[in-house]
Short mmCIF file of C-alpha atoms in Angstrom, two decimals:
data_model
loop_
_atom_site.label_atom_id
_atom_site.label_comp_id
_atom_site.label_asym_id
_atom_site.label_seq_id
_atom_site.Cartn_x
_atom_site.Cartn_y
_atom_site.Cartn_z
CA MET G 1 -32.66 -0.44 -20.37
CA LYS G 2 -32.54 -3.92 -18.97
CA PHE G 3 -30.36 -4.45 -15.89
CA THR G 4 -29.03 -7.82 -14.86
CA LYS G 5 -28.48 -8.60 -11.21
CA PHE G 6 -24.76 -8.17 -11.82
CA ALA G 7 -25.29 -4.72 -13.29
CA VAL G 8 -27.28 -3.64 -10.26
CA ALA G 9 -24.56 -4.95 -7.94
CA ALA G 10 -21.87 -3.21 -9.98
CA VAL G 11 -23.70 0.12 -9.91
CA ALA G 12 -24.01 -0.13 -6.15
CA ALA G 13 -20.33 -0.99 -5.84
CA LEU G 14 -19.18 1.84 -8.10
CA SER G 15 -21.18 4.57 -6.41
CA PHE G 16 -18.72 6.86 -4.65
CA SER G 17 -21.17 7.45 -1.81
CA SER G 18 -21.04 3.74 -1.07
CA ALA G 19 -17.43 3.15 -1.98
CA TYR G 20 -16.94 0.52 0.67
CA ALA G 21 -20.54 -0.68 0.99
CA PHE G 22 -20.10 -3.45 -1.57
CA HIS G 23 -17.79 -5.49 0.65
CA ASP G 24 -19.24 -4.01 3.83
CA GLY G 25 -16.49 -5.50 5.93
CA GLY G 26 -16.83 -9.11 4.83
CA VAL G 27 -17.99 -11.37 2.02
CA ALA G 28 -19.69 -9.21 -0.61
CA THR G 29 -22.59 -9.67 -3.03
CA CYS G 30 -21.80 -13.05 -4.59
CA ASP G 31 -22.71 -12.15 -8.16
CA GLY G 32 -20.54 -9.05 -8.09
CA CYS G 33 -17.55 -11.39 -8.48
CA HIS G 34 -19.04 -14.70 -9.63
CA THR G 35 -21.49 -15.75 -12.32
CA MET G 36 -23.74 -18.58 -11.25
CA HIS G 37 -23.86 -20.52 -14.52
CA ASN G 38 -20.67 -19.27 -16.16
CA SER G 39 -22.62 -16.85 -18.31
CA LYS G 40 -23.42 -13.18 -18.07
CA GLY G 41 -26.50 -11.76 -19.76
CA ASN G 42 -27.01 -15.18 -21.40
CA THR G 43 -23.69 -14.77 -23.20
CA ALA G 44 -21.02 -17.40 -22.62
CA MET G 45 -17.97 -15.82 -21.05
CA ALA G 46 -14.87 -17.09 -22.86
CA LYS G 47 -13.17 -19.49 -25.21
CA LYS G 48 -10.15 -21.22 -23.72
CA GLY G 49 -7.13 -22.10 -25.82
CA ALA G 50 -7.91 -23.99 -29.01
CA SER G 51 -11.31 -25.08 -27.75
CA THR G 52 -14.28 -24.29 -29.95
CA GLN G 53 -16.53 -24.47 -26.93
CA PHE G 54 -17.26 -21.48 -24.76
CA GLN G 55 -16.19 -22.10 -21.21
CA GLY G 56 -16.37 -20.00 -18.12
CA PHE G 57 -13.54 -18.80 -15.93
CA ALA G 58 -12.21 -20.77 -12.98
CA TYR G 59 -14.16 -20.51 -9.72
CA LEU G 60 -17.09 -19.01 -11.68
CA LEU G 61 -15.31 -15.65 -11.64
CA GLN G 62 -16.36 -12.59 -13.61
CA GLY G 63 -12.75 -12.12 -14.74
CA SER G 64 -10.22 -14.50 -16.20
CA ASP G 65 -8.40 -14.72 -12.87
CA GLN G 66 -8.70 -13.51 -9.29
CA SER G 67 -6.95 -10.15 -9.66
CA SER G 68 -8.76 -9.36 -12.90
CA THR G 69 -12.04 -9.93 -11.07
CA CYS G 70 -10.99 -7.51 -8.33
CA LEU G 71 -9.83 -4.92 -10.86
CA ASN G 72 -13.19 -5.03 -12.63
CA CYS G 73 -14.24 -2.61 -9.90
CA HIS G 74 -10.93 -1.35 -8.57
CA ALA G 75 -9.37 -0.18 -11.86
CA ALA G 76 -10.53 2.64 -14.13
CA ALA G 77 -9.32 5.06 -16.81
CA ASP G 78 -9.36 7.95 -14.36
CA THR G 79 -7.74 11.30 -15.09
CA ALA G 80 -7.49 12.19 -11.40
CA PRO G 81 -7.45 10.12 -8.20
CA LYS G 82 -10.89 8.66 -7.55
CA SER G 83 -12.46 6.72 -4.69
CA TYR G 84 -11.34 3.11 -4.20
CA HIS G 85 -9.50 2.64 -7.51
CA VAL G 86 -6.06 1.08 -7.07
CA MET G 87 -5.07 0.93 -10.74
CA THR G 88 -5.26 3.47 -13.54
CA THR G 89 -6.04 1.99 -16.96
CA GLY G 90 -5.65 3.58 -20.38
CA GLY G 91 -1.96 4.39 -20.06
CA GLY G 92 -2.01 6.91 -17.23
CA VAL G 93 -0.91 6.71 -13.60
CA VAL G 94 -3.05 8.95 -11.42
CA GLU G 95 -4.29 7.01 -8.38
CA MET G 96 -2.82 8.21 -5.08
CA THR G 97 -4.08 5.70 -2.55
CA PRO G 98 -1.89 4.98 0.50
CA GLY G 99 -1.00 1.68 -1.22
CA GLY G 100 -0.01 3.24 -4.54
CA ASP G 101 -1.13 2.53 -8.12
CA PHE G 102 -0.75 -0.90 -9.75
CA ALA G 103 -0.38 0.91 -13.10
CA TYR G 104 3.29 1.40 -12.18
CA LEU G 105 3.67 -2.34 -12.86
CA THR G 106 3.12 -1.50 -16.54
CA LYS G 107 5.64 1.35 -16.63
CA SER G 108 9.36 1.03 -17.31
CA TYR G 109 11.24 4.32 -17.29
CA VAL G 110 14.41 4.59 -19.38
CA THR G 111 17.19 7.09 -18.80
CA THR G 112 20.98 7.41 -18.75
CA ILE G 113 23.14 7.27 -15.65
CA ARG G 114 26.81 8.20 -15.93
CA GLY G 115 26.71 7.67 -19.68
CA ALA G 116 25.14 4.20 -19.57
CA PRO G 117 21.52 3.25 -20.37
CA TYR G 118 19.43 2.54 -17.29
CA THR G 119 15.93 1.11 -16.94
CA ASN G 120 13.76 1.70 -13.92
CA ALA G 121 11.94 -1.57 -14.61
CA ALA G 122 8.18 -2.08 -14.27
CA ASP G 123 8.38 -5.36 -12.38
CA LYS G 124 10.54 -3.76 -9.69
CA HIS G 125 7.83 -1.27 -8.79
CA GLY G 126 5.53 -3.38 -6.66
CA HIS G 127 3.80 -6.61 -5.86
CA ASN G 128 3.48 -8.23 -9.28
CA VAL G 129 -0.09 -9.48 -9.05
CA ILE G 130 -1.24 -11.53 -12.02
CA ALA G 131 -4.25 -10.01 -13.81
CA ALA G 132 -4.41 -11.19 -17.41
CA ASP G 133 -7.32 -8.92 -18.28
CA TYR G 134 -5.21 -5.93 -17.27
CA THR G 135 -1.88 -7.12 -18.77
CA LEU G 136 -0.29 -7.70 -15.37
CA GLY G 137 2.00 -10.71 -15.16
CA ALA G 138 4.30 -12.48 -12.74
CA ASP G 139 7.65 -11.07 -11.64
CA THR G 140 10.29 -11.84 -14.25
CA LYS G 141 13.12 -12.20 -11.71
CA LEU G 142 11.68 -13.54 -8.47
CA THR G 143 10.23 -17.03 -8.18
CA THR G 144 9.14 -16.68 -4.56
CA ALA G 145 8.39 -13.88 -2.12
CA PRO G 146 11.59 -12.26 -0.79
CA GLY G 147 12.23 -13.73 2.63
CA GLY G 148 9.59 -16.41 2.13
CA ASN G 149 8.34 -19.18 -0.12
CA TYR G 150 5.08 -17.86 -1.62
CA ASP G 151 4.99 -18.81 -5.31
CA ALA G 152 5.43 -15.62 -7.37
CA THR G 153 3.59 -17.20 -10.30
CA LYS G 154 0.46 -17.44 -8.12
CA LEU G 155 0.52 -13.94 -6.63
CA SER G 156 -2.83 -12.15 -6.81
CA CYS G 157 -4.97 -9.73 -4.85
CA ILE G 158 -6.34 -12.62 -2.82
CA SER G 159 -2.82 -13.58 -1.73
CA CYS G 160 -3.17 -10.73 0.76
CA HIS G 161 -6.88 -9.87 0.85
CA ASP G 162 -9.46 -12.48 1.75
CA PRO G 163 -12.41 -11.89 -0.62
CA HIS G 164 -14.68 -13.99 1.60
CA SER G 165 -13.33 -12.45 4.76
CA ARG G 166 -14.56 -14.08 7.94
CA ALA G 167 -12.10 -12.17 10.13
CA ARG G 168 -13.65 -9.48 12.28
CA ILE G 169 -12.93 -7.06 15.12
CA VAL G 170 -15.21 -8.01 17.99
CA ASP G 171 -14.44 -5.53 20.75
CA ALA G 172 -12.98 -2.10 21.52
CA ALA G 173 -9.62 -3.67 22.38
CA GLY G 174 -9.16 -4.64 18.73
CA THR G 175 -9.59 -8.37 19.30
CA ILE G 176 -9.79 -10.26 16.00
CA ALA G 177 -11.85 -13.42 15.66
CA SER G 178 -12.96 -15.62 12.77
CA SER G 179 -16.00 -17.82 12.28
CA ALA G 180 -15.38 -21.57 12.41
CA LEU G 181 -17.41 -24.75 12.48
CA GLY G 182 -18.64 -25.41 16.00
CA ALA G 183 -18.09 -21.81 17.12
CA LYS G 184 -20.13 -18.62 17.25
CA VAL G 185 -18.94 -15.05 16.75
CA LEU G 186 -20.68 -11.71 16.24
CA PRO G 187 -21.83 -11.11 12.63
CA ILE G 188 -19.99 -8.49 10.57
CA ASP G 189 -22.08 -5.36 10.18
CA GLY G 190 -19.72 -3.03 8.32
CA SER G 191 -16.20 -2.11 7.31
CA GLY G 192 -13.51 -1.88 9.95
CA SER G 193 -11.20 0.21 7.76
CA TYR G 194 -12.67 3.63 8.59
CA GLY G 195 -13.04 3.69 12.35
CA ALA G 196 -16.39 2.00 12.90
CA ALA G 197 -16.46 0.22 16.24
CA PRO G 198 -18.07 -3.13 17.04
CA THR G 199 -21.20 -3.18 19.17
CA VAL G 200 -22.68 -5.75 21.53
CA ASP G 201 -24.61 -7.14 18.57
CA ALA G 202 -22.23 -6.85 15.64
CA ALA G 203 -18.56 -6.95 14.71
CA VAL G 204 -16.77 -4.94 12.00
CA GLY G 205 -14.46 -6.32 9.35
CA VAL G 206 -10.67 -6.21 9.62
CA TYR G 207 -8.56 -3.55 7.94
CA ARG G 208 -8.79 -3.81 4.13
CA LEU G 209 -10.08 -7.41 4.32
CA LEU G 210 -6.51 -8.54 4.98
CA ALA G 211 -6.30 -12.27 5.54
CA PRO G 212 -6.16 -13.73 9.07
CA ILE G 213 -4.31 -16.52 10.87
CA GLY G 214 -4.73 -19.83 9.06
CA TYR G 215 -5.47 -18.27 5.67
CA VAL G 216 -4.51 -20.22 2.55
CA PRO G 217 -6.02 -19.18 -0.82
CA MET G 218 -8.01 -22.00 -2.42
CA SER G 219 -6.09 -21.43 -5.65
CA VAL G 220 -2.68 -21.81 -3.91
CA PRO G 221 -3.16 -24.84 -1.65
CA THR G 222 0.62 -25.28 -1.25
CA ALA G 223 1.01 -21.86 0.37
CA THR G 224 2.08 -21.69 4.00
CA ALA G 225 -0.85 -20.79 6.24
CA PHE G 226 -0.73 -17.30 7.75
CA THR G 227 0.49 -17.12 11.34
CA ALA G 228 -0.38 -13.48 12.08
CA ASP G 229 -3.70 -11.65 12.07
CA PRO G 230 -4.32 -8.40 10.13
CA PRO G 231 -3.02 -5.14 11.56
CA ILE G 232 -5.17 -2.64 13.40
CA ALA G 233 -5.39 0.58 11.40
CA VAL G 234 -7.89 3.27 10.41
CA ALA G 235 -8.00 5.17 7.12
CA PRO G 236 -9.94 8.36 6.44
CA SER G 237 -13.01 7.66 4.30
CA THR G 238 -11.49 9.78 1.51
CA TYR G 239 -8.01 8.46 0.92
CA ASN G 240 -7.31 8.45 -2.84
CA ARG G 241 -6.25 12.06 -3.30
CA SER G 242 -3.50 14.52 -4.02
CA GLU G 243 -1.48 15.57 -0.98
CA ALA G 244 -0.50 18.92 -2.47
CA THR G 245 -2.01 20.78 0.49
CA PHE G 246 -2.65 18.31 3.31
CA ASP G 247 -1.43 14.78 3.93
CA THR G 248 -3.70 11.77 3.90
CA ARG G 249 -3.07 10.43 7.37
CA VAL G 250 -3.78 6.74 7.83
CA ALA G 251 -3.62 5.96 11.53
CA TYR G 252 -1.61 2.75 11.64
CA GLY G 253 -2.06 1.12 15.02
CA SER G 254 -0.17 -2.15 15.40
CA GLY G 255 0.70 -5.43 13.71
CA MET G 256 1.51 -4.33 10.16
CA SER G 257 5.03 -5.76 9.94
CA GLU G 258 4.00 -8.89 11.79
CA TRP G 259 1.30 -9.41 9.16
CA CYS G 260 3.70 -8.74 6.25
CA ALA G 261 5.95 -11.43 7.76
CA ASN G 262 3.31 -14.01 6.82
CA CYS G 263 5.05 -14.04 3.44
CA HIS G 264 8.33 -12.19 4.13
CA GLY G 265 9.36 -13.65 7.46
CA ALA G 266 13.11 -13.90 6.87
CA ILE G 267 13.29 -10.16 6.18
CA HIS G 268 12.20 -9.41 9.75
CA ASN G 269 14.10 -9.55 13.01
CA ASN G 270 11.91 -12.44 14.11
CA GLY G 271 13.26 -14.40 11.15
CA ILE G 272 16.60 -16.07 10.49
CA ASN G 273 18.66 -13.31 12.10
CA ALA G 274 16.63 -12.93 15.27
CA GLY G 275 18.52 -10.94 17.85
CA ASN G 276 21.00 -9.38 15.43
CA THR G 277 19.41 -6.07 14.56
CA LYS G 278 22.57 -4.88 12.80
CA LEU G 279 21.82 -7.27 9.93
CA ILE G 280 18.13 -6.50 9.41
CA HIS G 281 16.36 -3.16 9.77
CA PRO G 282 14.04 -3.36 12.78
CA ALA G 283 10.35 -3.30 11.90
CA GLY G 284 7.38 -4.31 13.98
CA ASN G 285 5.63 -3.73 17.26
CA GLY G 286 8.95 -4.00 19.09
CA ALA G 287 10.86 -1.57 16.84
CA LEU G 288 10.03 1.42 19.00
CA LEU G 289 10.92 4.98 18.03
CA THR G 290 12.19 5.38 21.58
CA ALA G 291 15.24 3.37 20.53
CA GLN G 292 18.41 5.32 21.17
CA ALA G 293 20.08 7.00 18.24
CA ASN G 294 22.99 9.36 17.78
CA ASP G 295 23.00 12.91 19.12
CA LEU G 296 24.06 14.27 15.68
CA ALA G 297 27.52 15.02 17.04
CA GLY G 298 28.65 11.41 16.77
CA ASN G 299 27.78 10.20 20.24
CA PRO G 300 25.76 7.01 19.69
CA LEU G 301 23.32 7.29 22.60
CA GLY G 302 22.46 10.95 22.61
CA THR G 303 18.79 11.01 21.67
CA THR G 304 15.95 8.87 20.30
CA ILE G 305 14.57 8.22 16.84
CA ALA G 306 11.32 9.88 17.97
CA ALA G 307 13.19 13.05 18.89
CA ILE G 308 14.86 13.12 15.47
CA TYR G 309 11.56 12.47 13.66
CA ASN G 310 9.95 15.39 15.46
CA ALA G 311 12.83 17.78 14.88
CA TYR G 312 13.52 16.89 11.25
CA LYS G 313 12.05 19.20 8.58
CA GLY G 314 14.57 18.65 5.81
CA SER G 315 18.27 18.17 5.14
CA GLY G 316 20.12 20.39 7.59
CA ASP G 317 16.94 21.68 9.25
CA LEU G 318 16.24 20.25 12.70
CA THR G 319 14.03 23.06 13.96
CA GLY G 320 10.75 21.11 13.82
CA THR G 321 8.46 20.42 16.75
CA GLN G 322 6.38 17.42 17.75
CA ALA G 323 3.13 19.30 17.20
CA THR G 324 3.66 19.58 13.43
CA SER G 325 6.17 16.85 12.57
CA TYR G 326 4.03 14.11 11.01
CA ASP G 327 4.75 13.30 7.36
CA SER G 328 2.63 10.69 5.55
CA MET G 329 5.55 9.93 3.26
CA ILE G 330 7.23 8.41 6.34
CA PRO G 331 4.39 7.02 8.49
CA TYR G 332 4.78 4.94 11.64
CA GLU G 333 2.57 2.80 13.83
CA GLU G 334 1.15 4.28 17.00
CA GLY G 335 1.47 1.07 18.99
CA SER G 336 -2.26 0.98 19.70
CA ALA G 337 -5.23 -1.29 19.01
CA ASN G 338 -7.74 1.31 20.18
CA VAL G 339 -9.83 1.92 17.07
CA ALA G 340 -11.56 5.01 18.46
CA ALA G 341 -8.27 6.69 19.32
CA LEU G 342 -6.83 5.83 15.90
CA ALA G 343 -9.94 7.11 14.12
CA ALA G 344 -9.41 10.55 15.67
CA HIS G 345 -6.04 10.75 13.89
CA ALA G 346 -7.18 9.52 10.45
CA VAL G 347 -7.79 12.83 8.68
CA ILE G 348 -7.13 14.66 5.40
CA ASP G 349 -7.52 18.26 6.61
CA GLY G 350 -4.19 18.82 8.33
CA THR G 351 -5.66 18.93 11.82
CA GLN G 352 -3.62 15.96 13.07
CA LEU G 353 0.04 16.80 12.49
CA GLY G 354 1.44 15.58 15.78
CA GLY G 355 4.44 13.26 15.67
CA PRO G 356 5.47 10.53 18.12
CA THR G 357 5.04 11.35 21.77
CA THR G 358 3.68 8.35 23.68
CA GLY G 359 6.71 6.07 23.50
CA THR G 360 4.65 3.27 21.95
CA GLU G 361 5.19 4.26 18.30
CA ASN G 362 7.22 1.94 16.07
CA VAL G 363 8.76 1.54 12.63
CA MET G 364 6.85 -0.76 10.25
CA CYS G 365 7.21 -2.02 6.68
CA LEU G 366 4.99 0.77 5.36
CA SER G 367 7.28 3.40 6.86
CA CYS G 368 9.46 2.89 3.79
CA HIS G 369 7.29 0.95 1.28
CA ARG G 370 3.83 1.21 -0.22
CA ALA G 371 1.79 -1.98 -0.28
CA HIS G 372 0.83 -2.06 -3.97
CA ALA G 373 3.26 -0.24 -6.26
CA THR G 374 5.21 2.99 -6.72
CA ALA G 375 7.32 4.66 -9.41
CA PHE G 376 10.50 3.64 -7.63
CA PRO G 377 12.28 0.28 -7.29
CA GLN G 378 11.36 -2.06 -4.43
CA LEU G 379 8.02 -0.34 -3.76
CA SER G 380 9.90 2.49 -2.11
CA ARG G 381 7.93 5.58 -1.17
CA TRP G 382 10.72 7.78 -2.53
CA ASN G 383 13.81 7.37 -4.71
CA ASN G 384 16.35 5.45 -2.68
CA ASN G 385 18.72 5.01 -5.64
CA ALA G 386 20.16 8.51 -5.55
CA PRO G 387 21.68 10.86 -2.98
CA PHE G 388 19.00 13.51 -3.56
CA VAL G 389 15.20 13.32 -3.59
CA ALA G 390 14.78 17.00 -4.52
CA VAL G 391 17.39 19.25 -6.14
CA ASP G 392 17.46 23.02 -6.58
CA GLY G 393 14.14 23.14 -4.73
CA GLN G 394 12.43 21.07 -7.44
CA TRP G 395 11.52 17.47 -8.16
CA PRO G 396 13.90 15.94 -10.73
CA GLY G 397 12.76 15.00 -14.24
CA LYS G 398 14.29 13.81 -17.50
CA ASP G 399 12.50 16.66 -19.26
CA ALA G 400 14.27 19.31 -17.17
CA ALA G 401 16.74 21.60 -18.89
CA ALA G 402 19.71 19.62 -20.22
CA GLY G 403 22.74 19.77 -17.99
CA THR G 404 20.82 20.70 -14.87
CA GLU G 405 20.86 18.48 -11.81
CA MET G 406 17.12 17.85 -12.21
CA ALA G 407 17.89 16.13 -15.52
CA ASN G 408 20.38 13.75 -13.90
CA GLY G 409 19.08 10.23 -14.62
CA GLU G 410 20.18 8.97 -11.22
CA PHE G 411 18.02 11.60 -9.57
CA ASN G 412 14.94 11.32 -11.81
CA GLN G 413 14.97 7.52 -12.45
CA GLY G 414 13.60 8.17 -15.95
CA LEU G 415 10.49 10.06 -14.83
CA THR G 416 9.45 13.48 -16.09
CA GLN G 417 9.09 16.21 -13.51
CA ALA G 418 5.30 15.84 -13.62
CA GLU G 419 5.56 12.06 -13.21
CA TYR G 420 7.98 12.50 -10.34
CA ALA G 421 5.69 15.01 -8.63
CA ALA G 422 2.76 12.60 -9.01
CA ALA G 423 4.86 9.81 -7.49
CA MET G 424 5.37 12.12 -4.51
CA TYR G 425 1.57 12.65 -4.41
CA ASN G 426 1.93 16.25 -5.62
CA ARG G 427 3.40 17.56 -2.38
CA PRO G 428 5.64 20.54 -3.25
CA ALA G 429 9.38 19.91 -3.32
CA THR G 430 9.74 23.08 -1.26
CA ARG G 431 8.26 21.20 1.69
CA TYR G 432 11.75 19.79 2.15
CA ALA G 433 15.25 21.21 1.80
CA PHE G 434 16.54 22.97 -1.34
CA PHE G 435 18.85 19.98 -1.74
CA GLN G 436 16.93 17.19 -0.02
CA ARG G 437 18.62 13.89 0.64
CA SER G 438 16.87 10.56 1.23
CA LEU G 439 13.82 10.65 3.45
CA CYS G 440 15.40 7.89 5.51
CA ASN G 441 16.82 10.89 7.31
CA LYS G 442 13.43 11.68 8.85
CA CYS G 443 14.42 9.03 11.39
CA HIS G 444 18.21 9.03 11.04
CA ALA G 445 19.24 12.67 10.28
CA LYS G 446 22.55 11.63 8.69
CA ASP G 447 22.34 14.62 6.35
#
């Protein structure tokens, strides 16, 4: 068998044992994404439009657009969650990464609510990245990013991730620097997503190759340059998995909401309604869980959000303790840039279940949303369009016995019980209350 250089690079990238070695924290093997002469294996890559001439893809890419090129490695027809895949192909939806599965962007779920047809629409499920090779198109309703001006018709993986990432963590304090003409920084020696620390000789890449201050994709030159650096966070090395037994705990440190505000600034308290937190849900390094909340008897200043989070086990059950209160369905930031400390918490074996205790923890965008896509509208981690998340001790589903509450379209959003369970990452419904209301209550306990 004859291997091209691209094939060798692809094999290295697809090996599970080196799942993140291909990028290795920064710019990856060039011919894993590009083809030098717009041909692959001496075969011209594409015909464009009515042209009779074979022409290559823009930017010498291996796919017809940026996201398609990314998905050449990050999408697969898996039958169970696998490694670094962020999209299931072939009609299924099985990936369970912390960011979700882009396959939800291809799924509209139809049901009936109060006698009227209802569609849980595909393009409401996530960031509608454009990947023609994978039948992913632009949002059909939005023209720009909510709370910002990023052109929705140009949204792609590289709108958030810098494929040629020059951003790096250069010291134990989590300082982020980028290379620039006339300057010198430590070279990137590995991924910074899994807890590796920089040394005196080498830096590590930023979390998930997220784009840094000043970033503007070459393909979207009219985009507003980023004003915030990537967040500090650490993921366990195995992160695409069922959470039926133990949670996948990503240790989010700081800066996530500030980074999301690069495109969604007006949604945040540092946007158009700065200072009026009653109009916008607090999110960010300043949205501490030590904020005063009600004491559950109606007095507004009786306790803190952290105290509620630690006590809350399910609707009506406030017998939990800090030592076992963490729930990856409702994560928070620890308020830290200490990579080593965060790495100790990034586990999949249930050994790190402690909830907030330091006073530095805060609410962030990913406390309620997943970054890529989910089965529920607005990228929500759970169904926020119904009063109950679980009913009769089960996940809802349109295939449940007719007339039962599980079969209520409002509760199941058009999903079968198996699809609903998968959207909840296979955690048992019995983990919560027999009649479990919105998981917003993990912080608010209004149930």
